[in-house]
């Protein structure tokens, strides 16, 4: 029997991180926890370290690292605790790590995820923002390394499962006409457009089908999540934005589809539980138990489909524009969105102003090529500064 694979979980205290640990713990013969990272929820990280006894843990600040290491040693757990981005990159690229779950939220995950790719790991990508920001560079790093990239986003994991093994030859060469990216429509799918300006962070975070972190919950409510996923799909599957069609499917049972030239449409179905794509990517090409209950189609009864409403969800249109513009435009879009979502969660702006800020930033910045990581990080910094200027100009 082979030795268990050593798994680093970046963003272990988050929604995806916890689901990953749930699946990993079901298969102690296959997987061991190598490293766990957390940013602010230190008590939760400590509890996870006591259960999983990782070789490494990573926190944001050196003082917190010292304290956590002491507490763990006191409990007989010999975890080495590192700090900061350097620590994240170290556990992502460590020679003894086999699998890296990239589940940090936002641009903060870019360097650690790239480190895992460059070090040739099996990289499980939940952190879509990293790929959206750095698309071409990220995919080039993947080609230059021996890494295997497996999508965790349920839609992209579904598309991956519906594509033939040799899809990297090009979608047209394998007979694909379109990718159908499904979207639940979020909590405001039926809210009258004129009421959207008064929705609260609590309402935005109450997703009808999925339980997720706060940032992606707001992105789902604004449909920026689908916009980021459109860009993500273009990079992962080498698709033109026009080859990706967004379809609203309120039940979230079909996780996406691939439409072939002969008229066949392949779909992947399942209960809306992220442990399914996580288990798929951990074990691929094998299949393992994920703890997700079997799909009961008779209970679900109906599957519905609608076209997305661009008026109601301008973020989706902005993301498509950024995908078509290319270069650093997706990095600008992503950074402006991160600042705007934070401001909305902190109650400084209205929900509808998220799109206003992003449009303002995209209109104000000239864009340009994303030839290096420096180009991408500079665009990210410019967009954040422009978004903050918008906030102060409007007294927020
Ligand atoms: P979350 O907010 O629940 O967890 C985020 C994790 O990132 C936490 O462990 C936190 O400590 C860590 N983190 C936050 N800021 C950090 C920083 N500056 N530096 C280092 N670590 C930091 O988020 P989530 O819902 O688990 O989402 C994680 C990623 O997975 C996101 O990119 C999201 O888009 C993607 N994703 C999530 C889901 C889902 O169902 N939750 C589905 C698809 C994709
Ligand atoms: Mg998704």
XYZ file of C-alpha atoms and ligand atoms in Angstrom:
441
model
C 0.000 0.000 0.000
C 1.249 3.499 -0.893
C 2.059 6.103 1.770
C -0.742 8.628 2.358
C -0.505 11.850 0.328
C 0.542 14.901 2.350
C -2.028 17.688 2.005
C -1.490 21.415 2.568
C -4.727 23.334 3.106
C -4.315 27.065 2.412
C -7.297 28.783 4.028
C -8.079 25.851 6.327
C -10.391 27.845 8.615
C -12.711 28.828 5.760
C -15.716 27.124 4.253
C -13.733 25.249 1.565
C -10.892 24.514 4.003
C -13.257 22.874 6.489
C -15.004 20.858 3.765
C -11.580 19.685 2.575
C -10.619 18.550 6.077
C -13.940 16.725 6.363
C -13.186 14.709 3.200
C -9.531 14.150 4.115
C -10.486 12.842 7.577
C -12.711 10.196 5.950
C -9.662 8.647 4.272
C -6.753 8.428 6.738
C -5.234 5.655 4.619
C -5.019 8.001 1.610
C -4.373 11.489 3.038
C -2.497 13.159 5.893
C -2.722 16.830 6.795
C 0.699 18.362 6.188
C 0.004 22.073 6.758
C -2.946 24.236 7.780
C -3.152 28.013 7.310
C -5.537 30.575 8.753
C -5.577 34.337 8.800
C -7.701 35.753 11.591
C -9.686 32.904 13.179
C -6.776 31.729 15.341
C -8.852 29.844 17.903
C -10.367 27.799 15.087
C -6.939 27.137 13.588
C -5.675 25.969 16.987
C -8.611 23.556 17.317
C -7.907 22.182 13.808
C -4.226 21.694 14.669
C -5.180 19.727 17.790
C -7.324 17.399 15.671
C -5.135 17.017 12.576
C -1.646 17.487 14.083
C -0.091 19.010 10.945
C 3.682 19.366 10.497
C 3.173 23.121 9.836
C 0.643 25.829 10.523
C 0.739 29.384 9.143
C -0.819 32.548 10.568
C -0.607 36.228 9.552
C 1.641 37.699 12.273
C 4.891 36.426 13.882
C 3.621 37.164 17.433
C 0.504 35.073 16.868
C 2.696 32.319 15.387
C 4.854 32.209 18.543
C 1.808 32.077 20.767
C 0.109 29.321 18.760
C 3.287 27.224 18.658
C 3.579 27.502 22.461
C -0.072 26.573 23.016
C 0.218 23.557 20.728
C 3.479 22.402 22.329
C 1.744 22.666 25.712
C -0.891 20.253 24.376
C 1.768 17.850 23.078
C 1.386 18.842 19.393
C 4.696 19.529 17.644
C 3.430 21.756 14.846
C 5.888 24.364 13.549
C 4.042 27.652 13.186
C 5.181 30.077 10.479
C 3.917 33.584 9.677
C 3.004 35.763 6.718
C 3.074 35.308 2.963
C 6.544 33.740 3.161
C 5.141 31.033 5.412
C 2.197 30.426 3.058
C 4.528 30.040 0.068
C 6.818 27.747 2.064
C 4.090 25.237 2.971
C 2.621 25.458 -0.559
C 5.959 24.569 -2.175
C 7.438 22.302 0.529
C 9.136 19.227 -0.988
C 7.161 16.931 1.343
C 3.726 18.310 0.359
C 1.966 16.358 -2.415
C -1.384 18.125 -2.669
C -2.190 21.813 -2.115
C -5.753 22.993 -1.631
C -5.734 26.690 -2.640
C -8.676 28.006 -0.593
C -7.551 31.446 0.540
C -10.107 34.059 -0.498
C -9.111 36.847 -2.888
C -5.845 38.247 -4.221
C -4.057 37.210 -0.997
C -3.979 33.684 -2.406
C -2.116 34.551 -5.606
C 1.519 34.088 -4.550
C 0.996 30.960 -2.414
C -1.061 29.319 -5.188
C 1.561 30.186 -7.814
C 4.245 28.780 -5.490
C 2.391 25.459 -5.384
C 2.100 25.448 -9.194
C 5.787 26.286 -9.676
C 6.764 23.537 -7.212
C 4.874 20.965 -9.313
C 2.161 20.062 -6.808
C -1.261 18.629 -7.407
C -3.068 21.970 -7.008
C -6.766 22.014 -6.132
C -7.949 25.475 -7.165
C -10.786 27.049 -5.200
C -9.155 30.509 -5.083
C -10.561 31.674 -8.439
C -9.367 35.255 -7.858
C -5.724 34.093 -8.234
C -6.397 32.721 -11.718
C -8.638 35.635 -12.741
C -5.911 38.146 -11.853
C -2.956 36.440 -13.442
C -4.582 34.161 -16.090
C -1.941 33.929 -18.818
C 0.981 33.939 -16.368
C -0.685 31.345 -14.171
C -1.361 28.999 -17.107
C 2.190 29.500 -18.397
C 3.582 28.612 -14.935
C 1.434 25.481 -15.077
C 2.818 24.491 -18.494
C 6.379 25.175 -17.299
C 5.993 22.907 -14.269
C 4.962 19.334 -13.571
C 1.950 20.539 -11.561
C -1.562 19.146 -12.070
C -4.348 21.722 -11.744
C -7.793 20.470 -10.754
C -10.729 22.874 -10.471
C -12.699 22.947 -7.224
C -15.240 25.582 -8.223
C -18.270 23.322 -8.688
C -18.983 24.638 -12.213
C -15.415 24.174 -13.436
C -15.123 20.821 -11.757
C -18.335 19.827 -13.585
C -17.000 21.083 -16.936
C -13.730 19.213 -16.339
C -15.732 16.039 -15.713
C -17.769 16.559 -18.916
C -14.727 17.160 -21.151
C -12.642 14.392 -22.754
C -9.179 13.714 -21.255
C -7.425 15.398 -24.201
C -9.380 18.697 -24.056
C -6.098 20.632 -23.859
C -5.792 20.043 -27.648
C -8.379 22.804 -27.956
C -12.148 22.854 -27.489
C -12.881 22.873 -31.233
C -10.548 19.879 -31.791
C -12.492 17.808 -29.274
C -15.842 18.822 -30.804
C -17.009 21.298 -28.166
C -19.377 24.035 -29.316
C -20.052 25.866 -26.047
C -19.633 25.685 -22.321
C -22.874 26.240 -20.408
C -21.962 27.768 -17.054
C -24.845 27.394 -14.632
C -25.673 29.976 -11.951
C -28.210 29.761 -9.129
C -29.044 33.449 -9.535
C -28.318 34.009 -5.839
C -30.636 35.378 -3.157
C -31.820 38.359 -5.280
C -32.803 36.496 -8.445
C -36.409 37.650 -8.014
C -35.935 40.850 -6.019
C -37.357 43.821 -7.958
C -34.408 45.777 -9.431
C -35.552 49.003 -7.755
C -35.265 47.339 -4.321
C -31.704 46.097 -4.790
C -30.167 49.328 -3.459
C -31.539 48.619 0.016
C -30.507 44.987 0.560
C -28.307 44.282 3.588
C -25.080 42.245 3.997
C -27.099 39.663 5.960
C -29.537 39.228 3.072
C -26.697 39.063 0.550
C -24.895 36.383 2.588
C -28.004 34.169 2.917
C -27.515 32.096 -0.226
C -30.488 29.856 -1.087
C -28.446 26.726 -1.988
C -24.831 27.014 -0.831
C -23.207 27.822 2.516
C -20.014 29.788 1.771
C -17.633 32.504 3.001
C -18.928 36.083 3.105
C -17.000 37.447 0.122
C -18.107 34.762 -2.330
C -21.655 35.000 -0.940
C -21.809 38.705 -1.854
C -20.229 37.877 -5.237
C -22.974 35.305 -5.798
C -25.640 37.848 -4.914
C -24.203 40.439 -7.362
C -23.396 37.719 -9.940
C -19.787 38.922 -9.952
C -19.057 35.352 -8.876
C -20.379 34.166 -12.253
C -18.346 36.899 -13.948
C -15.161 35.724 -12.214
C -16.108 32.146 -13.117
C -16.548 33.105 -16.767
C -12.966 34.417 -16.789
C -11.813 31.366 -14.824
C -13.419 29.044 -17.403
C -11.746 30.884 -20.296
C -8.313 30.275 -18.760
C -8.859 26.733 -17.524
C -10.352 25.440 -20.774
C -8.763 27.835 -23.278
C -12.185 29.167 -24.295
C -13.134 32.516 -25.872
C -15.595 34.482 -23.686
C -18.205 34.089 -26.455
C -17.964 30.282 -26.080
C -19.153 30.491 -22.466
C -22.867 31.001 -21.935
C -24.305 31.694 -18.497
C -27.569 29.889 -17.722
C -29.578 30.565 -14.562
C -30.555 27.285 -12.933
C -32.124 28.023 -9.536
C -31.949 24.448 -8.153
C -28.097 24.214 -8.361
C -28.326 20.514 -9.202
C -26.664 20.692 -12.624
C -23.255 22.195 -11.882
C -22.496 23.067 -15.542
C -22.622 21.521 -19.008
C -20.610 21.037 -22.192
C -22.410 21.362 -25.542
C -20.828 19.304 -28.351
C -21.040 19.835 -32.127
C -23.112 16.682 -32.619
C -25.871 18.071 -30.380
C -24.890 16.104 -27.266
C -24.919 18.073 -24.035
C -23.074 16.512 -21.111
C -23.900 17.673 -17.599
C -22.610 16.855 -14.121
C -25.274 16.694 -11.419
C -25.118 16.412 -7.663
C -26.323 17.885 -4.413
C -24.957 21.396 -3.842
C -22.169 20.363 -1.446
C -18.543 21.326 -2.142
C -17.302 18.032 -0.731
C -18.184 16.419 -4.095
C -15.774 18.494 -6.246
C -13.209 18.384 -3.419
C -13.324 14.565 -3.236
C -13.244 14.383 -7.042
C -10.125 16.543 -7.278
C -8.372 14.885 -4.332
C -8.759 11.381 -5.746
C -8.905 12.002 -9.521
C -8.934 9.842 -11.599
C -10.164 7.557 -8.794
C -13.478 8.121 -6.986
C -13.816 8.202 -3.205
C -16.623 8.743 -0.702
C -17.201 12.433 0.036
C -19.870 12.170 2.717
C -22.405 13.809 0.357
C -25.810 12.136 0.314
C -27.018 10.619 -2.988
C -28.938 12.932 -5.312
C -32.698 12.396 -4.999
C -34.099 13.573 -8.354
C -37.620 12.476 -7.479
C -37.540 14.741 -4.432
C -36.183 17.653 -6.532
C -38.834 17.050 -9.184
C -38.030 19.949 -11.525
C -34.977 21.575 -13.066
C -35.495 25.111 -14.390
C -33.444 27.357 -16.661
C -33.532 31.101 -17.432
C -31.391 33.712 -19.170
C -29.404 36.033 -16.857
C -30.650 39.623 -16.518
C -27.866 42.119 -17.349
C -29.913 45.059 -16.046
C -30.278 43.504 -12.636
C -26.715 42.155 -12.556
C -24.338 44.659 -14.213
C -21.324 42.890 -12.611
C -21.702 39.999 -15.037
C -21.548 42.423 -17.983
C -18.497 44.193 -16.496
C -16.703 40.871 -16.075
C -17.443 39.864 -19.670
C -16.055 43.235 -20.821
C -12.891 42.687 -18.761
C -12.504 39.177 -20.188
C -12.727 40.582 -23.725
C -10.352 43.483 -22.956
C -7.735 41.050 -21.579
C -4.362 42.150 -20.187
C -4.689 43.488 -16.659
C -8.432 44.263 -17.021
C -9.511 41.156 -15.043
C -7.010 42.062 -12.272
C -8.500 45.586 -12.135
C -12.024 44.171 -12.024
C -11.122 41.721 -9.273
C -9.330 44.264 -7.070
C -12.078 46.889 -7.425
C -14.619 44.203 -6.539
C -12.672 43.137 -3.429
C -12.570 46.724 -2.113
C -16.238 47.294 -2.970
C -17.409 44.038 -1.361
C -15.489 44.865 1.839
C -17.083 48.328 1.874
C -20.533 46.779 1.401
C -19.957 44.219 4.182
C -18.807 47.104 6.430
C -22.050 48.978 5.514
C -20.206 51.909 3.896
C -21.868 51.500 0.489
C -25.094 50.185 -0.978
C -25.216 46.806 -2.721
C -25.808 48.446 -6.107
C -22.731 50.654 -5.643
C -20.471 47.580 -5.926
C -21.013 47.647 -9.703
C -20.785 51.462 -9.789
C -17.321 51.377 -8.198
C -16.046 48.618 -10.488
C -17.289 50.445 -13.599
C -15.664 53.655 -12.331
C -12.301 51.918 -11.785
C -12.381 50.146 -15.160
C -13.223 53.456 -16.840
C -10.452 55.368 -15.051
C -7.553 52.942 -15.536
C -5.930 52.590 -18.968
C -5.311 48.843 -18.520
C -2.454 47.333 -20.497
C -0.642 44.032 -20.911
C -0.184 41.489 -18.109
C 3.304 40.440 -19.169
C 4.695 39.908 -15.683
C 3.528 39.354 -12.111
C 4.662 42.927 -11.425
C 2.206 44.209 -14.085
C -0.603 42.281 -12.387
C 0.263 43.382 -8.856
C 0.665 47.009 -9.986
C -2.785 46.908 -11.643
C -4.243 45.360 -8.475
C -2.740 48.193 -6.383
C -3.962 50.897 -8.808
C -7.503 49.513 -8.798
C -7.585 49.372 -5.003
C -6.378 52.981 -4.816
C -8.970 54.115 -7.389
C -11.757 52.286 -5.549
C -10.704 53.862 -2.235
C -10.640 57.277 -3.927
C -14.230 56.655 -5.056
C -15.159 55.820 -1.456
C -13.591 58.977 -0.006
C -14.986 61.144 -2.830
C -18.434 59.903 -1.825
C -17.797 60.395 1.888
C -17.757 56.676 2.803
P -13.870 31.858 3.639
O -13.981 33.312 3.873
O -14.804 30.941 4.342
O -12.373 31.393 4.002
C -11.262 32.098 3.538
C -9.963 31.510 4.083
O -8.899 32.371 3.625
C -9.880 31.494 5.608
O -9.169 30.356 6.017
C -9.052 32.756 5.936
O -8.315 32.605 7.141
C -8.143 32.823 4.735
N -7.714 34.210 4.452
C -8.516 35.299 4.313
N -7.772 36.408 4.064
C -6.483 35.995 4.037
C -5.242 36.666 3.835
N -5.183 37.986 3.603
N -4.110 35.939 3.877
C -4.145 34.596 4.101
N -5.280 33.908 4.304
C -6.439 34.592 4.270
O -13.932 31.642 2.064
P -14.438 30.349 1.253
O -15.882 30.441 1.020
O -13.875 29.112 1.848
O -13.746 30.630 -0.163
C -12.356 30.402 -0.382
C -12.080 30.489 -1.876
O -12.781 29.426 -2.514
C -12.573 31.783 -2.530
O -11.686 32.155 -3.548
C -13.904 31.381 -3.134
O -14.242 32.140 -4.275
C -13.631 29.939 -3.526
N -14.835 29.103 -3.609
C -15.591 28.896 -2.508
C -16.741 28.122 -2.589
C -17.587 27.836 -1.362
O -18.555 27.081 -1.475
N -17.290 28.400 -0.206
C -17.123 27.576 -3.822
C -16.319 27.813 -4.934
C -15.175 28.575 -4.822
Mg -18.794 28.252 -8.349
